[in-house]
Short mmCIF file of C-alpha atoms and ligand atoms in Angstrom, two decimals:
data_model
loop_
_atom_site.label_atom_id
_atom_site.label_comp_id
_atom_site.label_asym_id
_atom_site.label_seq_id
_atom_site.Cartn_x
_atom_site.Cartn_y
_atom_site.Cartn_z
CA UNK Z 1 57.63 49.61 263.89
CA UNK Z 2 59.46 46.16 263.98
CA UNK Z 3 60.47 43.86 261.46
CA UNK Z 4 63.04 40.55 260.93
CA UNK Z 5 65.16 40.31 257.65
CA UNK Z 6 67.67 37.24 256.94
CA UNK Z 7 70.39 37.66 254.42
CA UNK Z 8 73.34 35.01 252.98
CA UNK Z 9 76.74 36.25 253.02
CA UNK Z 10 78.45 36.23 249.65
CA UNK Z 11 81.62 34.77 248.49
CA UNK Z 12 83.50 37.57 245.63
CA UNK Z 13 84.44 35.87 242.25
CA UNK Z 14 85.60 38.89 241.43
CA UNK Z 15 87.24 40.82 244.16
CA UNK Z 16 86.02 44.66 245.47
CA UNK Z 17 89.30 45.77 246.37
CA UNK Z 18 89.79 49.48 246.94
CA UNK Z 19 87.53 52.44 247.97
CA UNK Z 20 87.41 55.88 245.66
CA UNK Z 21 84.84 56.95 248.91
CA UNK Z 22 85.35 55.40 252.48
CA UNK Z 23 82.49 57.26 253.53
CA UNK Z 24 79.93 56.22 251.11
CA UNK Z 25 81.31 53.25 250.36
CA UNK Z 26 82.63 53.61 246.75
CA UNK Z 27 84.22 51.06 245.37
CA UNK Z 28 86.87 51.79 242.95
CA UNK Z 29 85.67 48.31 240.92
CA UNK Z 30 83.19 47.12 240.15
CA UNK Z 31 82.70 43.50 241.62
CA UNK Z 32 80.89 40.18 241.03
CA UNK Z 33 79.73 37.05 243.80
CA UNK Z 34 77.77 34.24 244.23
CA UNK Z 35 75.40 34.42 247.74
CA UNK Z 36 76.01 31.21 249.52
CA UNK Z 37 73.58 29.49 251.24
CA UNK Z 38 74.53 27.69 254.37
CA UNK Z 39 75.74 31.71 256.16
CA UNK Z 40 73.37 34.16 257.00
CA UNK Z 41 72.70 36.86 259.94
CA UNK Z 42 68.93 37.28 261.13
CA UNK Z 43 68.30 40.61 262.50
CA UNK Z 44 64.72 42.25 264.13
CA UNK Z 45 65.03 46.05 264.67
CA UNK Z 46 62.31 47.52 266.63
CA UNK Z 47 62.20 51.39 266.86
CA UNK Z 48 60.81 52.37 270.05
CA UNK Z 49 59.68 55.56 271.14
CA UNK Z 50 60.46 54.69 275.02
CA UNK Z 51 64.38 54.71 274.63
CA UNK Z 52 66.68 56.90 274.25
CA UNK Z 53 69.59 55.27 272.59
CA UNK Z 54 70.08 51.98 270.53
CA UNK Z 55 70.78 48.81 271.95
CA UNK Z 56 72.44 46.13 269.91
CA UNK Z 57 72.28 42.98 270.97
CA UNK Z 58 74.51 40.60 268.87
CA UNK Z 59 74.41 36.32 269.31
CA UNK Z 60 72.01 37.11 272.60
CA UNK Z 61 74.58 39.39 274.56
CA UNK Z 62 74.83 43.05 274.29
CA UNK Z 63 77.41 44.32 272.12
CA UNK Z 64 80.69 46.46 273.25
CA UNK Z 65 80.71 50.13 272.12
CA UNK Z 66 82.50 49.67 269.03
CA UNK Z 67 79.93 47.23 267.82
CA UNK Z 68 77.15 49.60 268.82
CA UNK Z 69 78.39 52.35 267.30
CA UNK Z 70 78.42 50.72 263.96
CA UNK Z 71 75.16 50.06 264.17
CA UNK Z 72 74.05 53.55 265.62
CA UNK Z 73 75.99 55.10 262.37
CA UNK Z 74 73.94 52.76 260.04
CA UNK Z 75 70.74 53.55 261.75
CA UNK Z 76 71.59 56.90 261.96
CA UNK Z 77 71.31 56.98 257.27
CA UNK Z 78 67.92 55.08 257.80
CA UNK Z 79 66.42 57.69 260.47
CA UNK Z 80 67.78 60.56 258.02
CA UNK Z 81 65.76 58.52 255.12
CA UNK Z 82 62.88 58.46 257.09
CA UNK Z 83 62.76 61.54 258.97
CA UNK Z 84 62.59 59.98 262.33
CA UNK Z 85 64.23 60.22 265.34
CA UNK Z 86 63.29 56.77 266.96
CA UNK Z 87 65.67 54.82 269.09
CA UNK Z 88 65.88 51.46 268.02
CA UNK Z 89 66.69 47.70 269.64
CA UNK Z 90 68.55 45.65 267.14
CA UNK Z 91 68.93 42.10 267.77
CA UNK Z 92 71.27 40.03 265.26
CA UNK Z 93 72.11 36.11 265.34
CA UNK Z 94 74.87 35.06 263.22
CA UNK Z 95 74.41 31.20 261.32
CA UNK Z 96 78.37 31.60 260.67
CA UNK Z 97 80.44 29.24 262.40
CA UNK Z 98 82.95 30.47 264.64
CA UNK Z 99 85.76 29.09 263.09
CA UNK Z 100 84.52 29.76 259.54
CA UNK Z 101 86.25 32.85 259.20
CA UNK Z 102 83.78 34.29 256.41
CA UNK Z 103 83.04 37.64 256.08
CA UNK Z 104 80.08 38.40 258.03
CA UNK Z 105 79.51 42.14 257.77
CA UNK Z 106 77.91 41.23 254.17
CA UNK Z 107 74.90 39.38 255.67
CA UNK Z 108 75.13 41.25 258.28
CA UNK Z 109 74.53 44.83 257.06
CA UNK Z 110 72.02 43.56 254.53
CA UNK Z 111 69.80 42.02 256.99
CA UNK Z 112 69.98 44.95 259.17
CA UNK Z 113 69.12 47.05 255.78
CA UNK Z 114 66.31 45.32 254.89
CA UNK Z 115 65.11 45.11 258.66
CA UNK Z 116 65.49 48.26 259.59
CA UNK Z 117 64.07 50.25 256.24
CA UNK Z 118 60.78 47.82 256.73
CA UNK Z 119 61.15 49.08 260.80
CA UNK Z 120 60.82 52.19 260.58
CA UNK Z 121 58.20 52.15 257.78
CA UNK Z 122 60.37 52.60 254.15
CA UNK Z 123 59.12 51.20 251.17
CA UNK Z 124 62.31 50.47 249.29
CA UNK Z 125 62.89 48.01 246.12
CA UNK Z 126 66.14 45.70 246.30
CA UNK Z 127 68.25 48.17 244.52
CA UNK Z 128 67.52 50.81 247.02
CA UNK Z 129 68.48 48.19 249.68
CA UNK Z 130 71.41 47.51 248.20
CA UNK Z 131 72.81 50.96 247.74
CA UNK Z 132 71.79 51.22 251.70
CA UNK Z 133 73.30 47.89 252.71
CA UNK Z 134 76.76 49.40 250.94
CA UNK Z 135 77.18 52.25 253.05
CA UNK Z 136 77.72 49.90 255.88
CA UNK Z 137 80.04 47.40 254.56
CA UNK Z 138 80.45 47.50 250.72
CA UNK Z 139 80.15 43.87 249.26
CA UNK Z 140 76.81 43.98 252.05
CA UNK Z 141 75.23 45.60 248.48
CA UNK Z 142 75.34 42.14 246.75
CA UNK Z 143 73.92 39.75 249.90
CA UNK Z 144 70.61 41.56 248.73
CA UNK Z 145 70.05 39.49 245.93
CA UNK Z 146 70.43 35.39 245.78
CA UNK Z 147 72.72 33.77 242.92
CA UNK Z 148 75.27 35.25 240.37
CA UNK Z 149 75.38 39.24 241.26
CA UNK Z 150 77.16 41.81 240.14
CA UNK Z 151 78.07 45.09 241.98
CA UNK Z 152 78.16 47.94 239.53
CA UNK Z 153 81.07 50.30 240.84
CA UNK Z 154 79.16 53.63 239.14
CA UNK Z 155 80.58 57.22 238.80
CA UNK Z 156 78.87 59.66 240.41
CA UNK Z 157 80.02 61.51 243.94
CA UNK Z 158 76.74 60.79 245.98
CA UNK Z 159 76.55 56.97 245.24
CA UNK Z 160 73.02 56.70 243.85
CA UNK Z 161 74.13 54.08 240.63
CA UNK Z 162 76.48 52.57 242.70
CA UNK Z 163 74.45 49.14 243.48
CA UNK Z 164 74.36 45.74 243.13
CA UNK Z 165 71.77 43.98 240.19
CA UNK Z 166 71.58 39.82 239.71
CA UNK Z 167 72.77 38.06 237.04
CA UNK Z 168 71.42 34.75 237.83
CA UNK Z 169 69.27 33.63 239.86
CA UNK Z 170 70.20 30.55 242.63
CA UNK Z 171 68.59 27.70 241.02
CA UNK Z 172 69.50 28.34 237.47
CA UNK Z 173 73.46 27.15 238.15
CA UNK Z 174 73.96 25.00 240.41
CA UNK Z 175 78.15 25.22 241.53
CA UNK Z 176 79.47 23.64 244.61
CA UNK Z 177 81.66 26.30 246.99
CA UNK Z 178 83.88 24.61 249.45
CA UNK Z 179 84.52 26.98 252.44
CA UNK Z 180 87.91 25.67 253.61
CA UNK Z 181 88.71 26.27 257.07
CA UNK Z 182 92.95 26.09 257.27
CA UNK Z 183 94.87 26.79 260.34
CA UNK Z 184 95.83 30.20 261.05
CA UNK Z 185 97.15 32.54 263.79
CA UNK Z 186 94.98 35.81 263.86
CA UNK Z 187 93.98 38.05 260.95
CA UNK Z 188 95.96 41.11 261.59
CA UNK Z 189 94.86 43.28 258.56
CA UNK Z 190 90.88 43.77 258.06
CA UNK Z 191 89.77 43.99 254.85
CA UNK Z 192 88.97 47.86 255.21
CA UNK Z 193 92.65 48.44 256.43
CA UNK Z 194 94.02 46.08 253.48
CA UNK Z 195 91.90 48.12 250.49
CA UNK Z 196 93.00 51.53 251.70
CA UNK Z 197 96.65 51.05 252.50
CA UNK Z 198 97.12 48.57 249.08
CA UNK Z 199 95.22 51.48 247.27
CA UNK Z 200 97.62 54.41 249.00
CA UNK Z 201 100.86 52.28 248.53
CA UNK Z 202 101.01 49.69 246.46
CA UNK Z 203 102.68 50.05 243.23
CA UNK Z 204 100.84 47.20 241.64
CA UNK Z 205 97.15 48.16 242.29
CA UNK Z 206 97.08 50.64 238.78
CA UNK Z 207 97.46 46.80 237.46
CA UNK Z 208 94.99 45.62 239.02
CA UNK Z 209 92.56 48.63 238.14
CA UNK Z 210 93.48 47.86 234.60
CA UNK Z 211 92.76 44.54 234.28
CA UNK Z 212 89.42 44.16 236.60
CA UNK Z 213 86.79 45.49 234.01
CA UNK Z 214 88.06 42.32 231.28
CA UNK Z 215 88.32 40.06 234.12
CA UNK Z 216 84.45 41.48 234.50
CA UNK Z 217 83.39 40.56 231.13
CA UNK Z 218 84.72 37.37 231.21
CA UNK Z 219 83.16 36.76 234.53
CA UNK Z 220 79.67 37.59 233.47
CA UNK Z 221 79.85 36.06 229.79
CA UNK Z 222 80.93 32.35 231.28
CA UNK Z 223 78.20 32.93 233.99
CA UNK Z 224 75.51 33.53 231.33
CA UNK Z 225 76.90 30.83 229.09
CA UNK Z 226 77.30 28.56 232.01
CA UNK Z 227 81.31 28.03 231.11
CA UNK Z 228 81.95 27.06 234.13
CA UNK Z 229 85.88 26.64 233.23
CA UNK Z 230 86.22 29.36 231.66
CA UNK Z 231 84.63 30.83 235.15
CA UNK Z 232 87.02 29.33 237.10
CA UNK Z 233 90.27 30.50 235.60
CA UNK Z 234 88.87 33.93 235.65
CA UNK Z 235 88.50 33.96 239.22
CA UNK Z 236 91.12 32.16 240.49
CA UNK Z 237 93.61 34.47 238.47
CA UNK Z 238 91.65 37.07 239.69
CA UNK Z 239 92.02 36.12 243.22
CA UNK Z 240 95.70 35.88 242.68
CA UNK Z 241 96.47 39.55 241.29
CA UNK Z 242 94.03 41.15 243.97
CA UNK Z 243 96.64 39.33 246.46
CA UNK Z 244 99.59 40.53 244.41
CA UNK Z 245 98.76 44.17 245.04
CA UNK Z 246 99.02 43.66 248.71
CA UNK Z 247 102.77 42.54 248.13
CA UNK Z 248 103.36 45.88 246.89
CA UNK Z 249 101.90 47.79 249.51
CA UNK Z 250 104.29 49.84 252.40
CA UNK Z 251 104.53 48.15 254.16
CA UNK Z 252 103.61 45.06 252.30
CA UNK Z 253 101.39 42.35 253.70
CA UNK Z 254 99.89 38.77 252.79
CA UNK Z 255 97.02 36.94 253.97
CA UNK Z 256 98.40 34.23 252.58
CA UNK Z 257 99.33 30.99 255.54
CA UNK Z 258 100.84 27.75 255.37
CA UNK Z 259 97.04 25.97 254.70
CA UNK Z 260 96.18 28.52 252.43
CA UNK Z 261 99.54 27.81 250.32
CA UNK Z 262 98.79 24.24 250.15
CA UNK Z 263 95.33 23.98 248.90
CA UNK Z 264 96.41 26.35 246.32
CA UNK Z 265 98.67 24.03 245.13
CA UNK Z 266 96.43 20.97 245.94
CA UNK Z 267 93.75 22.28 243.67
CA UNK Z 268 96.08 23.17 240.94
CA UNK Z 269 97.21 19.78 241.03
CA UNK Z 270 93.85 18.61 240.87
CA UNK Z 271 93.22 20.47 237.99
CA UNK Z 272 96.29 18.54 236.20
CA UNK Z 273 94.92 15.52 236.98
CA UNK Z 274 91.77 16.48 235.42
CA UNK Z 275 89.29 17.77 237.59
CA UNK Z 276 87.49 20.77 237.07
CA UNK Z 277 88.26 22.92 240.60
CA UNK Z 278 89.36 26.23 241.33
CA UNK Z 279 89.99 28.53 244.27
CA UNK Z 280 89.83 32.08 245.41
CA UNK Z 281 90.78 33.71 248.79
CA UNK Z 282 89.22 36.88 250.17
CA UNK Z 283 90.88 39.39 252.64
CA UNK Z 284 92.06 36.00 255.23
CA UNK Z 285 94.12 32.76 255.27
CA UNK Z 286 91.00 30.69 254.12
CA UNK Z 287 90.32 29.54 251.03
CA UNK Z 288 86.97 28.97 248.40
CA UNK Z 289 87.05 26.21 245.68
CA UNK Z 290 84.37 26.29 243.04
CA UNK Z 291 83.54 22.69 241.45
CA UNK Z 292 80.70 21.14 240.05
CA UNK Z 293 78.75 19.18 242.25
CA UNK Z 294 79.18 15.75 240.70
CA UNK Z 295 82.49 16.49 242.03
CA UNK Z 296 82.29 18.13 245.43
CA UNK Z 297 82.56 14.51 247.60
CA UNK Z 298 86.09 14.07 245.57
CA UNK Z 299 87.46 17.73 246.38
CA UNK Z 300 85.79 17.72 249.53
CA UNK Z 301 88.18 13.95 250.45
CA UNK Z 302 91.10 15.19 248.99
CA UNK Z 303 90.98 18.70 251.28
CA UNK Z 304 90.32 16.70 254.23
CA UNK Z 305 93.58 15.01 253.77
CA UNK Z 306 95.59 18.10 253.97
CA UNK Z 307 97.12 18.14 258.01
CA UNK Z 308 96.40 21.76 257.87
CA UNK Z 309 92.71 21.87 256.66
CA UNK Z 310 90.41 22.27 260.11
CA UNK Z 311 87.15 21.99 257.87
CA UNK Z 312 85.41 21.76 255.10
CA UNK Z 313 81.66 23.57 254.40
CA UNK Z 314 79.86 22.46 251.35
CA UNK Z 315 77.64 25.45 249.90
CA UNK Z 316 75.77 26.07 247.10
CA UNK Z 317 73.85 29.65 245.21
CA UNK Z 318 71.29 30.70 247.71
CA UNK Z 319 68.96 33.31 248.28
CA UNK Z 320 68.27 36.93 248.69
CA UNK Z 321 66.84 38.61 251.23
CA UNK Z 322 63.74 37.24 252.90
CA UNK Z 323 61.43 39.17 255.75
CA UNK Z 324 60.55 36.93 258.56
CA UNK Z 325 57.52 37.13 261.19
CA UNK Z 326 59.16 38.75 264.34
CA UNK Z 327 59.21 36.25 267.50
CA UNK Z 328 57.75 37.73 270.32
CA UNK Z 329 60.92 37.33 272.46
CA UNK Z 330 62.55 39.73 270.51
CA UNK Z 331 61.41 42.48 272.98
CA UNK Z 332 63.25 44.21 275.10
CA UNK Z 333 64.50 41.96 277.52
CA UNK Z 334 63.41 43.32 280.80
CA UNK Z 335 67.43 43.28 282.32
CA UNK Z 336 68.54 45.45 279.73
CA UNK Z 337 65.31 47.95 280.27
CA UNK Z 338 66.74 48.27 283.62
CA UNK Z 339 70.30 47.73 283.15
CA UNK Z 340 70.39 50.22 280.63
CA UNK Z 341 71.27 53.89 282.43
CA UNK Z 342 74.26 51.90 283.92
CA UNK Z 343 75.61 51.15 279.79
CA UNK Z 344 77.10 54.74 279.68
CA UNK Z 345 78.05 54.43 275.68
CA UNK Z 346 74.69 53.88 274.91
CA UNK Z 347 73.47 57.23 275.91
CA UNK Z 348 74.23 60.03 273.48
O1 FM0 C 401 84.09 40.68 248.97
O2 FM0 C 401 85.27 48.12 254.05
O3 FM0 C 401 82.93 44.54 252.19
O4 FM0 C 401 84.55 41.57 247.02
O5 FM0 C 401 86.13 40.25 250.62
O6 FM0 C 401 83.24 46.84 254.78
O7 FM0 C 401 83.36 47.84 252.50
O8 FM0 C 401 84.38 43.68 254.10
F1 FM0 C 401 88.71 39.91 249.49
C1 FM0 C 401 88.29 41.02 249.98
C2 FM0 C 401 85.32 42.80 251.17
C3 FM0 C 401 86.59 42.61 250.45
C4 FM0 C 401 86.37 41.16 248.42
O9 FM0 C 401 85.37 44.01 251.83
O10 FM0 C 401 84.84 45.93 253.10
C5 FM0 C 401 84.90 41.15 248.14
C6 FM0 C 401 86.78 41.25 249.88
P1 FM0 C 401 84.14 47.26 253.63
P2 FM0 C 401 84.27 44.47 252.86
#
């Protein structure tokens, strides 16, 4: 009734960016990424039949309600799977850096997929994972699978071919991804609020809807064919027009800063000088490049040397989802077996 499952977060090359379902987690595109391997969440869930609400306990401390809740709606699709009505204890680590400012609800939900499925005793192949790990944070559906993945947005109403597949596997391309880390004041929209309000108001996203599918084909015919330039002006141009649609929203935003406008231009000029490098930006002021890595030590100086670059992470294609032996710590820890009828929003 307990199992551990690690899973890399995932960096889009071509941007999910707009929900036709918010409850399923639909995405109105479909969506392509490369699983990183330096980020990842480990999470143990242990149903338990002695408590009567789940505890989350998140980087060793318990979680607020918010967090909880999140988790408690997740579980809640797994239990319905499964037919049971077991509590659980879920206990999640993040390997993100603080400051790093990556996405982690991809790893995130997919370890607590796979974890929690194995938990509670389903047998499900990666593609059932993935369709799971979606319905708690959509690009979650690619951190499944290591490498070059694609999300395949499907058609129907109830989600079931709407699921992420590989294309290639880690080892068989090996790119450098630099995770710049540029100054910034808070993130004010999320990524959820930015998709639904761009999709609602923006005049621009019906041009971004028409263009994603080609921008798709290119994507996975230069991954196949190892072009990585041809790659790289795919997604940086793709990057740019998913940003462009937020310009157009009502009211419009930008998650654009100062750092993130000048490694834009840095690695443009780069690129006129020769060197193969090319960035994209997800829902946040910090940007990706893609280089080879023959390369990466020259990119990586050059960032450095930007006043408003805080750090640079070197990554490179890594894994799916692996199952790990559960430490025996992981039980409940006695304080919150007896803490836990004073943590009213736990109780439902
Ligand atoms: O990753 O509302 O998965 O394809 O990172 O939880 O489904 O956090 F740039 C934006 C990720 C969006 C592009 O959205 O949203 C991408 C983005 P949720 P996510």
């Amino acid at each position: 009734m307990q199992a551990t499952a690690r899973a890399n977060t995932n960096i889009a090359l071509i941007k999910y960016w707009g929900k036709r379902d918010e409850d399923l987690f639909l995405p109105m595109n479909s969506s392509i990424s490369i699983t990183l391997d330096q980020f990842y969440t480990t999470t143990t869930v242990q149903f338990c039949e002695s408590i009567s609400a789940d505890l989350f306990v998140f980087n060793q401390q318990l979680a607020n309600e918010a967090e909880t809740l999140k988790v408690t709606r997740f579980l809640d699709i797994v239990r319905k799977m499964a037919g049971k009505e077991w509590f659980a204890l879920v206990h999640s680590t993040n390997k993100v850096p603080t400051a790093a400012g990556l996405a982690s609800s991809a790893s995130g939900f997919a370890a607590l997929a796979a974890a929690s499925a194995k938990a509670i005793g389903l047998d499900l192949e990666e593609k059932e994972l993935s369709k799971l790990a979606r319905q708690g944070s959509g690009s979650a559906s690619r951190s499944i699978f290591g490498g070059f993945v694609e999300w395949q947005k499907g058609t129907r109403t109830d989600g079931d071919d709407s699921y992420a597949k590989p294309i290639l596997r880690e080892q068989d391309w090996k790119l450098s991804i630099l995770s710049v880390i540029v100054a910034s004041r808070e993130k004010k929209v999320s990524s959820r609020e930015g998709m639904r309000r761009t999709v609602e108001t923006s005049a621009f996203y019906s041009g971004w809807l028409e263009t994603v599918e080609r921008d798709m084909e290119i994507a996975r015919a230069a991954i196949n064919e190892r072009d990585f330039e041809r790659l790289g002006e795919v997604v940086e141009a793709n990057a740019l027009k998913m940003h462009a649609t937020t310009l157009g929203a009502k009211p419009p935003f930008t998650y654009w800063q100062k750092g993130t406008m000048e490694v834009m231009t840095l690695i443009q000029s780069l690129r006129a000088q020769g060197m193969a490098a090319y960035f994209t930006i997800d829902a946040g002021p910090n940007v990706k490049v893609l280089c080879l890595p023959k390369d990466e030590q020259r990119v990586r100086e050059k960032l450095l040397m930007l006043s408003t670059v805080q750090h640079v992470y070197t990554c490179h294609p890594g894994s799916g989802i692996s199952f790990l032996p559960t430490s025996k710590n992981k039980k409940i820890p006695y304080d919150l077996e007896s803490d836990r009828k004073d943590i009213c929003y736990l109780s439902r």
